[in-house]
Amino acid sequence: MSATPCSPLAGKHIVLGICGGIAAYKSVFLLRLLIKAGAEVQVVITPAGKQFITPVTLSALSQKPVVSEFFTANTGEWHSHVDLGLWADCMVIAPATASTIGKMAHGVADNMLVTTYLSAKSHVFVAPAMDLDMMAHPSTQANLDLLRSYGNTIIEPETGYLASGLTGKGRMEEPENIVKVLEQHFARTRSLEGKKVLITAGPTYEKIDPVRFIGNYSSGKMGYALAEECAARGAEVTLVSGPVAITTEAPGVKVVKVESAREMLAECEKVFAGSDISIMCAAVADYAPAAVAESKIKREHSDVPVIELVKNPDIAATLGTAKRQGQILAGFALETDNEADNAAEKLDRKNLDLIVMNSLRDKGAGFGTDTNKVTIIDRTGAYPYPLKSKREVASDIIDNIETRL
Ligand code: C5P
């Protein structure tokens, strides 16, 4: 079989997970297409999967023994799910049954496929296939939401004729289309090679005294997801982060920890001039106490204290004033009402190229959640996106920014 010329899948290591469903027969075609595109494929099949498709067919096509059990019974050879998880450039589970989706969502590691999934460091794609009622069940939907929140991509099933004889949503996406999704993923992988990106994330803390501050509920998750997405595409990222509980180990991301808005501005100003893309994702406090008390303000020694506030610098607007031709500056707007007008006003006032708007009125959007629902606003209009995991939202935002480079 000759390889498809120049497929982004050429040379990629792909773990193909197969579960026990009628659609397992389609995995043979998927495997064939992946091999044809030049990928190296390791099949991992669940015990139930083997009831639907024989490992002989799969090993013949992949030219590798199919992995299913933790040990080979007669030799005692141990199959390392950790090694497989590290080897993979991506993992695709097709078909993914309701049972395996549930196990993946909750870490029930009782077979080789789920242990490999839990060890996978690379991106995971999940192509569900099941009867329409199973697919629509709140349990399945909640488990799929959990997988999305882990950053996995769900390749939605199609609506059509099902093995049960019913018609509805549950048919596994066609192998050609699954391959297209994987190709798009790898095509954009190094699209920011050589680019420098500045991202702000998290809240700022404005000190009142040595033990108290003015802050907000920002978790930093959106900014960290953006930083990891840019780094995954090959960019050199400086992430200027306010105090958050999360960390990132992503190679290519330099984290600079700050506390106050003034510190955040100072760190941004060090790198802004050399940045191709700057994304202001931090929830910066608008005001800071005019003076920081040297010792803890005591209840018993004073009347109700009055804390005088001063305006913080607007980091996005300050950088917007210094922006050069060719630099891209993006902001965020978390709104509670009159969303689009407020966001559009900020776009102009801060000299931004685009603004990512989310509304606290949307369920699953805003602070602390693992998901977000955004509208990207620029001078040509407003472009709404559906509710997605923050990593997927990050990918949509970076796709949008890349069109401007
Ligand atoms: O004006 P508002 O705070 O709603 O604007 C939000 C946008 O401006 C975000 O991109 C935020 O990171 C940025 N911002 C800033 N410095 C501030 C206030 C907001 O960079 N002091």
XYZ file of C-alpha atoms and ligand atoms in Angstrom:
426
model
C 0.000 0.000 0.000
C 1.574 3.324 -0.994
C 1.402 6.226 1.436
C -0.818 9.237 0.712
C 1.698 11.865 -0.432
C 2.584 14.430 2.264
C -0.156 13.452 4.724
C 0.408 15.153 8.087
C -0.041 11.644 9.531
C 3.126 10.337 7.838
C 5.490 8.954 10.474
C 3.080 9.620 13.338
C 2.652 7.034 16.088
C -1.047 6.374 16.610
C -2.662 4.128 19.215
C -5.974 2.890 17.831
C -8.270 1.722 20.641
C -11.132 -0.553 19.619
C -14.091 -1.400 21.878
C -16.796 -4.034 21.613
C -19.439 -2.587 19.316
C -20.821 -3.426 15.876
C -18.953 -0.416 14.482
C -15.671 -2.259 15.235
C -15.807 -3.515 11.641
C -15.289 0.117 10.534
C -12.051 0.235 12.550
C -10.499 -2.058 9.939
C -11.093 0.619 7.310
C -9.851 3.306 9.684
C -6.673 1.305 10.347
C -6.153 0.824 6.607
C -6.511 4.553 5.936
C -4.111 5.470 8.763
C -1.482 3.047 7.452
C -2.028 4.360 3.915
C -1.397 7.894 5.194
C 1.998 6.707 6.471
C 1.188 6.426 10.191
C 2.565 3.699 12.439
C -0.424 2.211 14.263
C -0.581 0.120 17.418
C -3.982 -1.456 17.974
C -5.223 -1.911 21.535
C -8.505 -3.806 21.731
C -10.800 -4.488 24.684
C -11.785 -8.090 25.478
C -15.304 -7.318 24.175
C -13.809 -5.817 21.007
C -12.360 -9.225 20.098
C -15.901 -10.621 19.936
C -16.552 -8.309 16.997
C -13.288 -8.279 15.053
C -10.362 -10.671 15.070
C -6.898 -9.537 16.161
C -5.462 -11.440 13.153
C -7.052 -9.007 10.686
C -5.822 -6.045 12.710
C -2.276 -7.306 13.217
C -1.989 -8.189 9.520
C -2.951 -4.649 8.542
C -0.932 -2.857 11.210
C 2.017 -5.282 10.957
C 2.205 -5.295 14.751
C 0.831 -7.732 17.310
C -2.468 -6.459 18.669
C -2.384 -5.631 22.383
C -5.335 -6.642 24.533
C -4.240 -8.243 27.801
C -1.779 -6.992 30.414
C 0.274 -10.213 29.940
C 0.771 -12.739 27.155
C -0.555 -15.858 28.919
C 1.992 -18.433 27.703
C 5.170 -16.317 27.969
C 4.273 -14.032 30.870
C 5.449 -11.048 28.758
C 4.128 -7.815 30.255
C 2.676 -5.205 27.907
C 3.564 -1.739 29.157
C 0.658 0.667 28.858
C 3.016 3.398 30.113
C 5.439 2.853 27.216
C 2.538 2.835 24.754
C 1.111 6.008 26.260
C 4.482 7.743 25.848
C 5.084 6.335 22.344
C 1.810 7.694 20.961
C 1.643 11.017 19.101
C -2.099 10.638 19.492
C -4.641 8.063 20.602
C -7.955 7.489 18.833
C -10.652 5.301 20.325
C -13.036 4.179 17.585
C -15.545 2.823 18.257
C -15.841 4.046 21.848
C -18.690 2.298 23.643
C -20.733 3.766 26.514
C -18.986 1.360 28.873
C -15.435 2.370 27.877
C -16.364 6.068 27.824
C -17.619 5.651 31.413
C -14.432 3.857 32.453
C -12.248 6.529 30.842
C -14.231 9.304 32.498
C -13.892 7.743 35.956
C -10.491 6.041 35.757
C -11.742 2.434 35.927
C -8.488 0.925 34.676
C -9.484 -2.721 34.324
C -8.244 -3.315 30.788
C -5.299 -2.438 28.575
C -7.213 0.174 26.578
C -8.204 2.234 29.630
C -4.755 1.960 31.266
C -3.168 3.122 28.001
C -5.643 6.024 27.885
C -4.763 7.036 31.444
C -1.035 6.948 30.601
C -1.347 8.824 27.284
C 0.525 12.117 27.231
C -0.692 13.042 23.752
C -4.044 14.223 22.434
C -6.923 11.735 22.602
C -9.786 11.485 20.108
C -12.958 9.593 21.016
C -15.433 8.422 18.354
C -18.543 7.109 20.158
C -20.788 4.482 18.598
C -23.911 3.205 20.319
C -27.666 3.031 20.175
C -29.483 6.365 20.116
C -30.992 6.042 23.601
C -27.647 5.086 25.144
C -26.051 8.047 23.382
C -28.752 10.445 24.586
C -28.715 9.148 28.196
C -27.622 11.813 30.715
C -25.021 9.367 32.061
C -23.320 9.042 28.645
C -23.566 12.787 28.023
C -22.121 13.591 31.465
C -19.230 11.175 30.841
C -18.558 12.749 27.428
C -18.552 16.179 29.103
C -15.958 14.863 31.567
C -13.761 13.636 28.700
C -14.102 17.066 27.035
C -13.065 18.692 30.302
C -9.895 16.521 30.264
C -9.101 18.088 26.872
C -10.106 15.057 24.770
C -11.749 15.650 21.405
C -15.104 13.943 20.911
C -15.710 13.072 17.260
C -19.501 13.282 17.319
C -21.440 10.310 15.971
C -23.702 10.788 12.979
C -27.447 10.428 12.786
C -28.587 7.487 10.664
C -29.524 3.830 10.537
C -28.283 1.906 13.596
C -27.554 -1.780 14.158
C -30.618 -1.981 16.434
C -32.810 -1.205 13.441
C -33.632 2.221 14.856
C -32.652 5.508 13.274
C -30.988 8.223 15.346
C -27.708 9.720 16.585
C -25.152 7.040 17.411
C -23.464 5.902 14.172
C -19.695 6.126 14.467
C -18.272 8.859 12.241
C -17.020 7.455 8.907
C -13.317 6.454 8.922
C -12.485 8.988 6.152
C -13.799 11.806 8.350
C -11.962 10.548 11.446
C -8.752 10.611 9.398
C -9.539 14.200 8.319
C -9.899 15.257 11.988
C -6.522 13.682 12.803
C -4.890 15.261 9.747
C -6.158 18.717 10.758
C -4.787 18.152 14.251
C -1.293 17.315 13.004
C -1.320 19.913 10.190
C -1.553 22.722 12.710
C 0.782 21.146 15.242
C 3.859 23.271 14.454
C 2.017 26.216 12.926
C 3.467 28.714 15.454
C 7.095 27.581 15.093
C 9.389 30.605 15.588
C 6.616 32.802 17.020
C 6.833 34.474 20.420
C 3.638 34.638 22.473
C 2.861 36.597 25.655
C -0.115 35.485 27.750
C -1.456 36.867 31.037
C -3.506 34.561 33.256
C -5.211 34.275 36.614
C -6.258 36.994 39.032
C -4.142 39.727 40.560
C -3.918 40.188 44.315
C -3.734 43.758 45.572
C -2.344 43.864 49.093
C -4.297 45.575 51.896
C -1.946 44.497 54.691
C 0.483 41.547 55.138
C -2.371 39.005 55.326
C -5.212 40.479 53.253
C -5.749 41.372 49.642
C -8.322 42.392 47.042
C -8.650 39.593 44.485
C -11.129 37.629 42.400
C -12.169 34.052 41.587
C -10.164 33.629 38.349
C -8.632 30.110 38.275
C -6.154 30.767 35.441
C -7.399 27.688 33.545
C -8.209 29.557 30.314
C -4.851 31.347 30.169
C -2.901 28.165 30.969
C -4.851 26.269 28.274
C -3.963 29.014 25.766
C -0.298 28.840 26.752
C -0.213 25.044 26.352
C -2.013 25.231 23.006
C 0.465 27.812 21.651
C 3.428 25.769 22.926
C 1.992 22.602 21.361
C 1.983 24.496 18.047
C 5.669 25.310 18.440
C 5.541 28.846 19.910
C 7.872 30.184 22.590
C 5.446 31.293 25.312
C 5.858 33.653 28.258
C 2.967 33.111 30.661
C 2.714 35.956 33.177
C 0.534 34.439 35.853
C -1.183 35.842 38.902
C -1.584 33.578 41.973
C -3.314 30.327 40.883
C -3.507 26.752 42.141
C -2.585 25.186 38.781
C 0.788 24.662 37.116
C 2.004 23.708 33.669
C 4.847 21.399 32.738
C 4.460 22.085 29.007
C 7.857 22.470 27.338
C 7.965 25.838 25.592
C 6.050 27.682 28.329
C 8.035 29.993 30.626
C 5.899 30.855 33.654
C 6.564 34.212 35.331
C 4.721 34.425 38.647
C 3.441 37.805 39.797
C 0.993 39.030 42.386
C -0.241 42.547 41.656
C -1.374 44.329 38.482
C 1.684 46.590 38.609
C 4.020 43.574 38.750
C 2.082 41.971 35.889
C 2.440 45.109 33.755
C 6.184 45.337 34.500
C 6.758 41.711 33.396
C 4.618 42.176 30.259
C 6.529 45.311 29.281
C 9.801 43.328 29.382
C 8.656 40.969 26.609
C 5.851 42.725 24.709
C 8.058 44.442 22.110
C 9.499 41.061 21.049
C 6.148 39.248 20.975
C 4.257 38.386 17.817
C 1.037 37.555 19.668
C -0.118 38.821 23.080
C -3.241 37.495 24.763
C -4.518 39.326 27.834
C -6.463 36.645 29.644
C -5.846 37.748 33.251
C -8.645 39.061 35.432
C -6.756 42.134 36.566
C -8.079 43.964 39.634
C -9.304 47.396 38.611
C -8.249 49.039 41.883
C -5.519 48.607 44.482
C -5.294 50.021 48.012
C -3.566 53.412 47.930
C -1.232 52.261 50.721
C -0.353 48.823 52.109
C -0.518 48.683 55.923
C 2.842 47.523 57.287
C 1.270 45.327 59.939
C -2.056 43.499 60.137
C -4.952 45.924 60.505
C -6.431 45.065 63.931
C -10.144 44.936 64.608
C -10.030 46.164 68.221
C -7.906 49.297 67.607
C -9.995 51.004 65.016
C -13.436 51.899 63.879
C -14.589 50.310 60.629
C -11.523 50.957 58.458
C -11.824 52.867 55.213
C -9.526 51.573 52.495
C -8.699 54.228 49.956
C -8.300 52.788 46.476
C -6.330 53.934 43.460
C -6.818 52.864 39.853
C -4.609 50.063 38.580
C -2.883 50.434 35.211
C -4.797 48.849 32.337
C -2.208 46.373 31.047
C -4.004 45.613 27.771
C -4.545 49.329 27.016
C -0.917 50.183 27.897
C 0.388 47.501 25.528
C -2.230 48.578 22.954
C -0.666 52.050 22.872
C 2.798 50.565 22.206
C 1.568 48.026 19.607
C 3.514 47.955 16.348
C 2.338 46.984 12.848
C 2.204 43.183 12.593
C 1.774 42.528 16.313
C -1.477 40.899 17.385
C -3.073 41.878 20.688
C -6.090 39.963 22.001
C -8.162 40.646 25.091
C -10.878 38.951 27.072
C -14.145 40.394 28.319
C -16.163 38.716 31.028
C -19.536 40.396 30.953
C -22.773 40.059 32.866
C -25.022 42.217 30.671
C -25.033 44.195 27.423
C -22.211 41.823 26.467
C -21.510 42.517 22.787
C -21.594 46.341 23.097
C -19.304 46.354 26.140
C -16.850 44.017 24.436
C -16.817 46.057 21.212
C -16.145 49.242 23.195
C -13.117 47.561 24.876
C -11.818 46.432 21.474
C -11.471 50.075 20.425
C -10.468 51.611 23.757
C -7.615 49.115 24.280
C -6.541 49.010 20.597
C -7.072 45.226 20.455
C -7.271 43.155 17.275
C -9.838 40.818 18.746
C -11.656 40.300 21.996
C -12.887 36.993 23.390
C -16.165 37.593 25.136
C -17.799 35.288 27.646
C -20.933 35.930 29.596
C -21.606 34.917 33.181
C -25.182 34.319 32.002
C -24.018 31.240 30.026
C -23.918 28.005 32.038
C -20.414 26.510 31.984
C -18.714 29.802 31.031
C -16.394 32.039 33.037
C -14.336 31.582 36.218
C -13.355 28.217 37.715
C -15.144 25.933 35.211
C -13.347 23.475 32.914
C -15.520 24.610 30.025
C -16.183 27.927 28.326
C -18.559 29.399 25.783
C -17.109 32.329 23.905
C -17.833 34.798 21.137
C -14.853 36.225 19.265
C -15.430 39.872 18.350
C -13.313 41.862 15.920
C -13.915 44.830 13.629
C -15.693 42.606 11.073
C -18.312 41.178 13.441
C -19.096 38.729 16.254
C -18.477 34.985 15.900
C -20.106 32.732 18.542
C -18.759 29.253 19.425
C -20.555 26.414 21.276
C -19.727 25.289 24.843
C -16.394 23.410 24.795
C -13.535 22.406 27.093
C -11.149 25.286 27.795
C -8.429 23.487 25.794
C -10.759 23.252 22.782
C -11.732 26.907 23.218
C -8.005 27.726 23.332
C -7.564 25.874 20.053
C -10.440 27.828 18.429
C -8.968 31.138 19.631
C -5.493 30.295 18.328
C -6.966 29.118 14.991
C -8.650 32.515 14.743
C -5.454 34.392 15.628
C -3.411 32.381 13.119
C -5.611 33.637 10.276
C -4.375 37.165 11.132
C -0.628 36.383 11.048
O -11.982 46.457 31.140
P -11.996 45.001 31.429
O -11.327 44.634 32.721
O -13.324 44.342 31.315
O -11.138 44.422 30.225
C -10.792 43.096 30.145
C -9.549 42.905 29.317
O -8.560 43.870 29.666
C -8.897 41.576 29.574
O -8.209 41.229 28.397
C -7.942 41.881 30.726
O -6.888 40.948 30.780
C -7.466 43.275 30.355
N -7.154 44.129 31.494
C -5.850 44.504 31.729
N -5.544 45.349 32.770
C -6.498 45.819 33.563
C -7.847 45.465 33.352
C -8.120 44.606 32.315
O -4.957 44.045 31.012
N -6.194 46.632 34.546
